[in-house]
């Protein structure tokens, strides 16, 4: 990424991480099918790295569990993410990283919708439209440079889990 | 609904990758498919099943988005994300790459042959539509570059009999082009959809155009001559909108040249066929849902195509690499 020395969001607010998921008796029972729920989706995306800072999307409050909607029966997952600042130029990249993480982790039957939390970004309609266009997403992911940047965001490191 | 859409066969065409498109040859005997694995596969019927006859590899460096057969059936054009369009010539059962058309700045989204076979149109994410002329020596020359769209051009389609071209785009519009003094220009811009228009198809007579969109509707447009009827400018009006039928983006639409049935491919995994009400006013057509297979595939249906010779034979294509062949029967 062509970036000057100055970060866009030099002093981000850092949020507390949620603890690990508590296992219930049903979770341990092999005979009970585990539907995919919002906590599971959140666990997949919370540790995605922010492209600019050595922090996760959860720590920057870009993703929150309450903004994840899952309907296991209808095979639909919706994630709203909140860019840290309204003119964040990384918004499309962050949205793409979330989408790619879910595409790679979830069963094929799921339809994945990634949107910007309404009212939190100056170009949210344009970004949402790009993320929803699978042809654009597929072509972008064939670009090896962009793919490398996305993969960097998706590397989980020991610190952020 | 007494009309039925029955599955005849399903097979996996592009293992491990997405299938973007499938096209019948003009005789209706072969299917060309293309996909994320950068290959084109030619399928032929062997009894009741479909067999892969040829695999065209090494033509492109990135995914092949669409393929199109020339009207004579001897040439194939493939549009790729690598920004080129490859022209293949049929030699017995095999195809050889004749030439590679370059010029677009980025991914080529579609290629289509004019009914005369002398013209080829391509469109791209670079927002332009290019028109190429081909002569008897198989030489291709770009004759026009038209920039009428403000965003990616997704699809181009020719009128069934005239040299009239239509394109649709990420900018939510459809453009119609005609040749004027050796140059191609946009004659009409059809506005109305509220999101990306993914597919276009002309009805068998060429008087109407159907478009399908990310806004989950299908619109039917009709050409109307503004008063006087002698002017060169034409206007297209939206005469019908089919909404409430599709659960997600409608990726492709196909109007059967033999029966007039309208089929759609949708991101909600379903295949639908609409029939026109014969008694309705031609300027206010009425379409009703004739057949619907909700889970035609386990993933998005990207493409749908009617066999040009066999009435009711329909093929659909999905993100999971599958091709399905259907038989549509209508009680008329």
XYZ file of C-alpha atoms in Angstrom:
493
model
C 0.000 0.000 0.000
C 1.351 3.397 -0.830
C 1.257 5.077 2.524
C 3.069 8.034 3.835
C 4.533 7.952 7.286
C 1.351 9.483 8.697
C -1.366 7.028 9.703
C -4.964 7.944 8.957
C -6.156 7.102 12.404
C -3.108 7.851 14.521
C -4.699 7.462 17.944
C -7.376 4.822 17.742
C -9.649 3.982 20.632
C -8.880 0.491 21.852
C -11.617 -1.713 23.228
C -11.574 -4.628 25.635
C -11.579 -8.132 24.144
C -14.428 -10.463 25.032
C -13.408 -13.571 26.925
C -13.436 -17.047 25.482
C -16.760 -18.740 24.769
C -18.155 -20.800 27.660
C -18.807 -24.394 26.654
C -22.256 -25.659 27.592
C -23.252 -29.287 28.067
C -24.925 -29.306 24.666
C -21.771 -28.087 22.970
C -19.901 -31.077 24.297
C -22.599 -33.552 23.281
C -21.622 -35.154 19.981
C -25.171 -36.158 19.111
C -26.589 -32.636 19.161
C -26.018 -30.751 15.921
C -24.301 -27.422 16.393
C -26.107 -24.743 14.460
C -23.840 -21.918 13.430
C -24.629 -18.914 15.574
C -23.558 -15.283 15.774
C -20.897 -15.999 18.394
C -19.237 -18.477 16.056
C -19.172 -15.949 13.220
C -17.829 -13.319 15.587
C -15.086 -15.680 16.712
C -14.056 -16.032 13.073
C -13.781 -12.318 12.410
C -12.763 -10.763 15.717
C -9.060 -11.470 15.267
C -8.752 -10.128 11.750
C -5.931 -7.606 11.802
C -6.516 -3.995 10.994
C -4.441 -3.060 7.937
C -2.908 -0.025 9.660
C -2.417 -0.917 13.298
C -1.144 -4.019 15.087
C -4.609 -4.460 16.554
C -7.570 -6.681 15.784
C -10.905 -5.503 14.409
C -12.458 -6.404 17.759
C -10.009 -4.258 19.681
C -10.819 -1.326 17.419
C -14.550 -2.041 17.792
C -14.829 -2.346 14.021
C -16.683 -5.620 14.517
C -19.007 -6.397 17.390
C -20.969 -9.514 18.163
C -24.258 -7.594 18.245
C -23.722 -6.606 14.626
C -23.569 -10.194 13.415
C -26.821 -11.809 12.224
C -26.978 -15.495 11.411
C -29.859 -17.567 10.194
C -28.599 -21.138 10.030
C -31.866 -22.450 8.548
C -31.936 -19.840 5.802
C -28.175 -20.148 5.202
C -27.654 -16.425 5.641
C -24.957 -14.479 7.464
C -24.952 -10.700 7.729
C -22.085 -8.732 9.246
C -22.070 -4.995 9.814
C -18.712 -3.414 10.426
C -17.975 0.079 11.662
C -14.907 1.814 10.216
C -13.040 3.626 12.987
C -13.304 6.976 11.202
C -15.925 8.123 8.644
C -13.431 8.737 5.837
C -11.412 5.625 6.410
C -9.913 4.650 3.061
C -9.337 1.105 4.294
C -13.047 0.422 4.586
C -13.243 -1.614 1.379
C -10.153 -3.602 2.331
C -11.496 -4.332 5.811
C -14.862 -5.379 4.378
C -13.119 -7.597 1.841
C -11.024 -9.258 4.565
C -14.160 -10.026 6.569
C -15.871 -11.424 3.494
C -12.891 -13.559 2.484
C -12.464 -14.931 6.010
C -16.100 -16.014 6.079
C -16.030 -17.403 2.519
C -13.031 -19.530 3.446
C -14.373 -20.702 6.800
C -18.088 -21.301 6.350
C -19.857 -24.133 4.492
C -20.656 -23.303 0.868
C -24.384 -23.148 1.507
C -24.093 -19.777 3.257
C -24.887 -16.447 1.613
C -22.570 -13.860 3.162
C -23.492 -10.182 3.270
C -20.971 -7.687 4.592
C -22.103 -4.070 5.034
C -20.881 -0.933 6.676
C -22.917 -0.031 9.764
C -25.385 2.536 8.400
C -24.392 6.135 8.997
C -20.764 5.451 9.859
C -18.954 6.081 6.617
C -18.948 8.769 3.963
C -18.958 6.320 1.025
C -20.910 3.481 2.559
C -23.203 2.924 -0.447
C -20.269 2.647 -2.832
C -18.324 0.320 -0.523
C -21.383 -1.855 0.167
C -22.087 -2.170 -3.547
C -18.533 -3.309 -4.265
C -18.554 -5.867 -1.490
C -21.874 -7.248 -2.741
C -20.677 -7.641 -6.338
C -19.220 -11.127 -6.502
C -17.691 -10.571 -9.907
C -15.710 -7.605 -8.613
C -14.709 -9.531 -5.493
C -13.567 -12.538 -7.557
C -11.565 -10.361 -9.933
C -9.993 -8.446 -7.020
C -8.907 -11.670 -5.364
C -7.139 -12.719 -8.573
C -4.906 -9.703 -8.095
C -1.929 -11.178 -6.276
C -0.899 -7.938 -4.597
C -4.337 -7.318 -3.154
C -4.653 -10.956 -2.151
C -1.375 -10.696 -0.271
C -2.616 -7.650 1.655
C -5.856 -9.452 2.530
C -3.948 -12.550 3.630
C -1.777 -10.392 5.881
C -4.907 -9.142 7.624
C -6.103 -12.687 8.066
C -2.929 -14.088 9.606
C -3.773 -14.788 13.205
C -0.883 -14.080 15.462
C -0.407 -15.339 18.990
C -1.193 -11.995 20.594
C -4.613 -11.406 19.099
C -5.476 -15.129 19.100
C -48.944 -24.346 -11.739
C -49.434 -27.053 -14.316
C -46.233 -26.112 -16.069
C -43.211 -28.092 -15.008
C -39.477 -27.731 -14.930
C -37.930 -31.160 -14.562
C -34.280 -31.924 -13.947
C -32.810 -34.135 -16.642
C -29.195 -34.217 -15.564
C -26.659 -32.572 -13.323
C -22.918 -32.807 -13.729
C -19.844 -31.135 -12.376
C -18.172 -29.156 -15.086
C -15.357 -27.265 -13.440
C -14.088 -29.132 -10.427
C -12.841 -26.978 -7.551
C -13.806 -23.742 -9.139
C -16.705 -21.561 -9.997
C -18.537 -21.960 -13.287
C -19.229 -18.562 -14.673
C -21.022 -19.246 -17.931
C -22.462 -21.795 -20.305
C -23.547 -21.367 -23.943
C -25.286 -23.561 -26.498
C -23.858 -23.684 -30.007
C -26.269 -22.492 -32.727
C -27.236 -26.076 -33.648
C -28.051 -26.857 -30.017
C -25.790 -29.902 -29.984
C -22.860 -28.650 -27.942
C -22.388 -26.695 -24.732
C -19.373 -24.515 -24.040
C -18.665 -23.759 -20.389
C -16.005 -21.612 -18.782
C -14.888 -20.842 -15.280
C -12.497 -19.797 -12.551
C -10.066 -22.548 -13.519
C -9.243 -20.508 -16.676
C -10.422 -23.313 -18.946
C -13.193 -23.709 -21.474
C -14.901 -27.066 -21.769
C -16.951 -28.295 -24.712
C -19.680 -30.802 -23.853
C -21.583 -33.075 -26.226
C -24.503 -35.361 -25.641
C -23.788 -39.094 -25.553
C -27.138 -40.796 -25.281
C -28.695 -39.487 -22.112
C -25.620 -37.950 -20.592
C -23.226 -35.158 -21.380
C -19.550 -35.861 -21.962
C -16.658 -33.464 -22.026
C -15.313 -33.479 -25.586
C -12.534 -30.952 -25.338
C -10.796 -28.833 -22.753
C -9.299 -25.559 -23.953
C -6.568 -24.648 -21.531
C -3.794 -22.078 -21.772
C -5.908 -19.529 -23.540
C -6.138 -17.197 -20.591
C -4.125 -16.215 -17.540
C -7.138 -15.556 -15.361
C -10.740 -16.681 -15.000
C -12.811 -16.928 -18.165
C -16.028 -15.027 -17.561
C -18.101 -15.720 -20.673
C -17.993 -17.664 -23.932
C -19.950 -17.035 -27.106
C -20.448 -19.082 -30.279
C -20.410 -17.371 -33.673
C -23.699 -17.679 -35.628
C -22.098 -20.247 -37.975
C -20.965 -22.342 -35.009
C -17.340 -22.539 -36.101
C -15.848 -19.936 -33.827
C -15.855 -19.343 -30.107
C -15.036 -16.074 -28.359
C -13.943 -16.198 -24.714
C -13.904 -13.120 -22.471
C -11.477 -13.203 -19.561
C -10.466 -11.347 -16.407
C -6.985 -11.175 -17.942
C -8.349 -8.295 -20.108
C -8.241 -10.243 -23.367
C -10.771 -11.923 -25.619
C -9.611 -15.078 -27.315
C -11.035 -16.200 -30.657
C -10.995 -19.964 -31.179
C -11.612 -21.741 -34.469
C -13.167 -25.174 -34.619
C -11.047 -27.842 -36.286
C -12.875 -31.188 -36.273
C -13.458 -31.891 -32.596
C -10.825 -29.516 -31.355
C -10.443 -25.771 -31.210
C -7.356 -23.759 -31.868
C -6.684 -20.251 -30.708
C -6.822 -18.016 -33.757
C -6.125 -14.643 -32.235
C -6.152 -12.745 -28.979
C -7.953 -9.393 -28.929
C -6.320 -6.909 -26.602
C -7.196 -3.381 -25.714
C -9.433 -3.357 -22.671
C -7.764 -1.937 -19.591
C -9.025 -4.575 -17.229
C -11.363 -7.577 -16.955
C -13.442 -8.325 -20.044
C -16.899 -9.236 -18.817
C -18.613 -10.352 -22.004
C -18.223 -11.056 -25.718
C -21.074 -11.422 -28.203
C -21.376 -12.007 -31.968
C -23.778 -10.050 -34.170
C -26.274 -12.179 -36.132
C -24.328 -11.524 -39.343
C -21.173 -13.041 -37.862
C -19.108 -10.065 -39.039
C -19.146 -8.107 -35.830
C -18.135 -8.908 -32.289
C -18.847 -6.763 -29.234
C -16.898 -6.902 -25.959
C -17.388 -5.020 -22.718
C -15.280 -4.543 -19.639
C -14.871 -3.217 -16.110
C -13.093 -0.310 -17.788
C -16.670 0.896 -18.568
C -16.301 0.652 -22.331
C -17.927 -1.382 -25.055
C -15.733 -2.258 -28.053
C -17.033 -3.258 -31.455
C -14.779 -5.371 -33.669
C -15.176 -6.183 -37.329
C -13.968 -9.480 -38.764
C -13.228 -10.009 -42.453
C -13.031 -13.131 -44.637
C -9.413 -13.680 -43.690
C -10.326 -13.931 -40.010
C -8.663 -10.600 -39.277
C -10.164 -8.595 -36.442
C -10.160 -4.846 -36.269
C -11.618 -2.633 -33.611
C -14.002 -0.195 -35.280
C -15.505 1.578 -32.289
C -14.947 2.146 -28.598
C -18.015 3.516 -26.869
C -17.893 4.940 -23.356
C -21.502 5.375 -22.375
C -21.423 3.746 -19.003
C -20.072 5.416 -15.887
C -19.161 2.098 -14.267
C -18.285 -1.490 -15.243
C -20.104 -2.815 -18.289
C -21.362 -6.266 -17.334
C -23.018 -7.754 -20.400
C -23.594 -7.115 -24.100
C -26.224 -8.659 -26.339
C -27.130 -8.225 -30.004
C -30.579 -7.867 -31.485
C -31.611 -11.209 -33.084
C -31.822 -9.817 -36.617
C -30.664 -6.204 -36.815
C -27.300 -4.633 -36.090
C -28.411 -3.205 -32.799
C -26.447 -3.711 -29.620
C -27.429 -3.416 -25.953
C -25.204 -3.342 -22.885
C -25.881 -3.217 -19.159
C -23.807 -1.986 -16.285
C -22.849 -1.595 -12.613
C -24.103 1.988 -13.080
C -27.689 0.574 -13.034
C -28.411 1.447 -16.662
C -28.870 -0.266 -20.005
C -27.524 1.360 -23.179
C -28.644 0.702 -26.750
C -26.220 1.320 -29.630
C -26.590 1.768 -33.374
C -24.117 2.437 -36.133
C -24.118 5.906 -37.605
C -21.596 6.918 -40.298
C -19.244 4.033 -39.559
C -19.200 4.806 -35.889
C -21.180 3.201 -33.118
C -23.026 5.458 -30.718
C -25.256 5.082 -27.750
C -28.782 5.872 -28.938
C -30.715 5.337 -25.763
C -30.040 4.986 -22.058
C -32.591 2.934 -20.202
C -32.827 3.983 -16.600
C -34.984 2.407 -13.978
C -33.102 -0.272 -12.134
C -31.886 0.713 -8.679
C -28.795 -1.454 -8.694
C -26.338 -3.226 -11.018
C -27.937 -4.692 -14.140
C -26.381 -8.120 -14.683
C -28.078 -9.593 -17.740
C -29.968 -8.752 -20.922
C -31.929 -10.697 -23.502
C -34.026 -9.776 -26.531
C -37.370 -11.428 -27.202
C -37.604 -13.614 -30.340
C -38.875 -10.724 -32.496
C -36.337 -8.244 -31.169
C -39.002 -5.721 -30.246
C -38.482 -6.050 -26.551
C -35.544 -6.310 -24.211
C -35.550 -7.916 -20.775
C -33.026 -6.940 -18.113
C -32.283 -8.481 -14.728
C -30.654 -6.793 -11.782
C -29.134 -6.839 -8.319
C -32.262 -4.945 -7.259
C -34.029 -8.357 -7.553
C -36.320 -7.331 -10.373
C -36.657 -8.060 -14.055
C -37.703 -5.237 -16.367
C -39.188 -5.546 -19.846
C -38.439 -2.647 -22.208
C -40.087 -1.870 -25.506
C -38.915 0.360 -28.279
C -41.378 3.064 -29.096
C -41.142 5.590 -31.890
C -41.678 9.111 -30.653
C -44.382 10.932 -32.639
C -43.709 10.998 -36.393
C -41.794 7.759 -36.436
C -39.273 9.024 -38.996
C -36.601 10.260 -36.642
C -33.404 8.280 -36.053
C -33.730 8.615 -32.303
C -35.549 5.858 -30.570
C -36.904 5.699 -27.092
C -37.238 2.619 -24.963
C -39.811 2.475 -22.256
C -40.096 0.088 -19.379
C -43.419 -1.668 -19.974
C -43.289 -4.235 -17.216
C -41.422 -4.883 -13.963
C -41.386 -8.314 -12.332
C -40.722 -7.791 -8.646
C -41.257 -9.851 -5.553
C -40.277 -13.086 -7.266
C -36.563 -13.254 -6.620
C -34.989 -13.508 -3.172
C -31.581 -12.183 -4.172
C -29.652 -10.775 -7.144
C -30.873 -12.012 -10.543
C -27.657 -12.845 -12.402
C -28.889 -13.948 -15.783
C -31.988 -13.955 -17.946
C -32.795 -15.795 -21.181
C -35.708 -15.449 -23.579
C -36.446 -18.650 -25.459
C -36.351 -17.985 -29.231
C -38.772 -20.863 -29.844
C -41.431 -20.561 -27.145
C -41.120 -17.023 -25.775
C -40.678 -18.275 -22.207
C -38.425 -16.168 -19.980
C -35.996 -17.952 -17.622
C -33.952 -16.398 -14.812
C -30.906 -17.450 -12.790
C -30.891 -16.150 -9.235
C -28.498 -15.762 -6.311
C -31.038 -17.472 -4.080
C -30.102 -20.746 -5.831
C -33.359 -20.862 -7.766
C -34.305 -21.174 -11.421
C -37.575 -19.583 -12.543
C -39.520 -19.560 -15.802
C -42.046 -16.834 -16.615
C -44.729 -17.044 -19.240
C -46.381 -14.157 -21.024
C -50.111 -13.717 -20.914
C -51.234 -13.942 -24.565
C -54.324 -11.801 -24.034
C -52.585 -8.781 -22.551
C -52.068 -5.508 -24.372
C -48.662 -5.684 -26.125
C -47.731 -2.307 -24.653
C -48.512 -3.519 -21.153
C -47.385 -7.123 -21.123
C -48.210 -9.374 -18.225
C -45.883 -12.149 -17.150
C -46.631 -14.799 -14.591
C -44.399 -17.273 -12.831
C -44.862 -20.523 -14.695
C -42.317 -22.789 -12.995
C -39.901 -22.431 -10.102
C -37.238 -24.741 -8.696
C -36.200 -23.122 -5.404
C -33.033 -25.099 -4.754
C -31.965 -25.774 -8.315
C -28.367 -25.733 -7.155
C -26.734 -25.605 -3.744
C -25.201 -22.212 -4.560
C -25.917 -19.135 -6.677
C -27.153 -19.803 -10.203
C -24.980 -17.628 -12.488
C -26.182 -18.436 -15.926
C -29.169 -19.787 -17.776
C -29.584 -20.618 -21.465
C -32.310 -22.058 -23.701
C -31.358 -24.563 -26.375
C -31.830 -22.751 -29.716
C -33.292 -25.776 -31.502
C -35.027 -27.946 -28.942
C -38.007 -26.289 -27.296
C -38.051 -26.501 -23.524
C -34.441 -27.612 -23.093
C -32.764 -25.339 -20.582
C -29.339 -25.355 -18.999
C -28.252 -23.608 -15.784
C -24.905 -23.041 -14.198
C -23.841 -22.541 -10.601
C -21.056 -21.199 -8.376
C -20.317 -24.725 -7.215
C -19.194 -25.803 -10.692
C -22.353 -27.717 -11.576
C -24.303 -27.652 -14.820
C -27.935 -28.766 -14.728
C -30.059 -29.617 -17.753
C -33.826 -29.102 -17.466
C -36.915 -29.817 -19.468
C -39.603 -27.159 -19.351
C -43.116 -28.198 -20.264
C -45.918 -25.745 -20.578
C -49.567 -26.656 -20.680
C -50.907 -24.346 -23.333
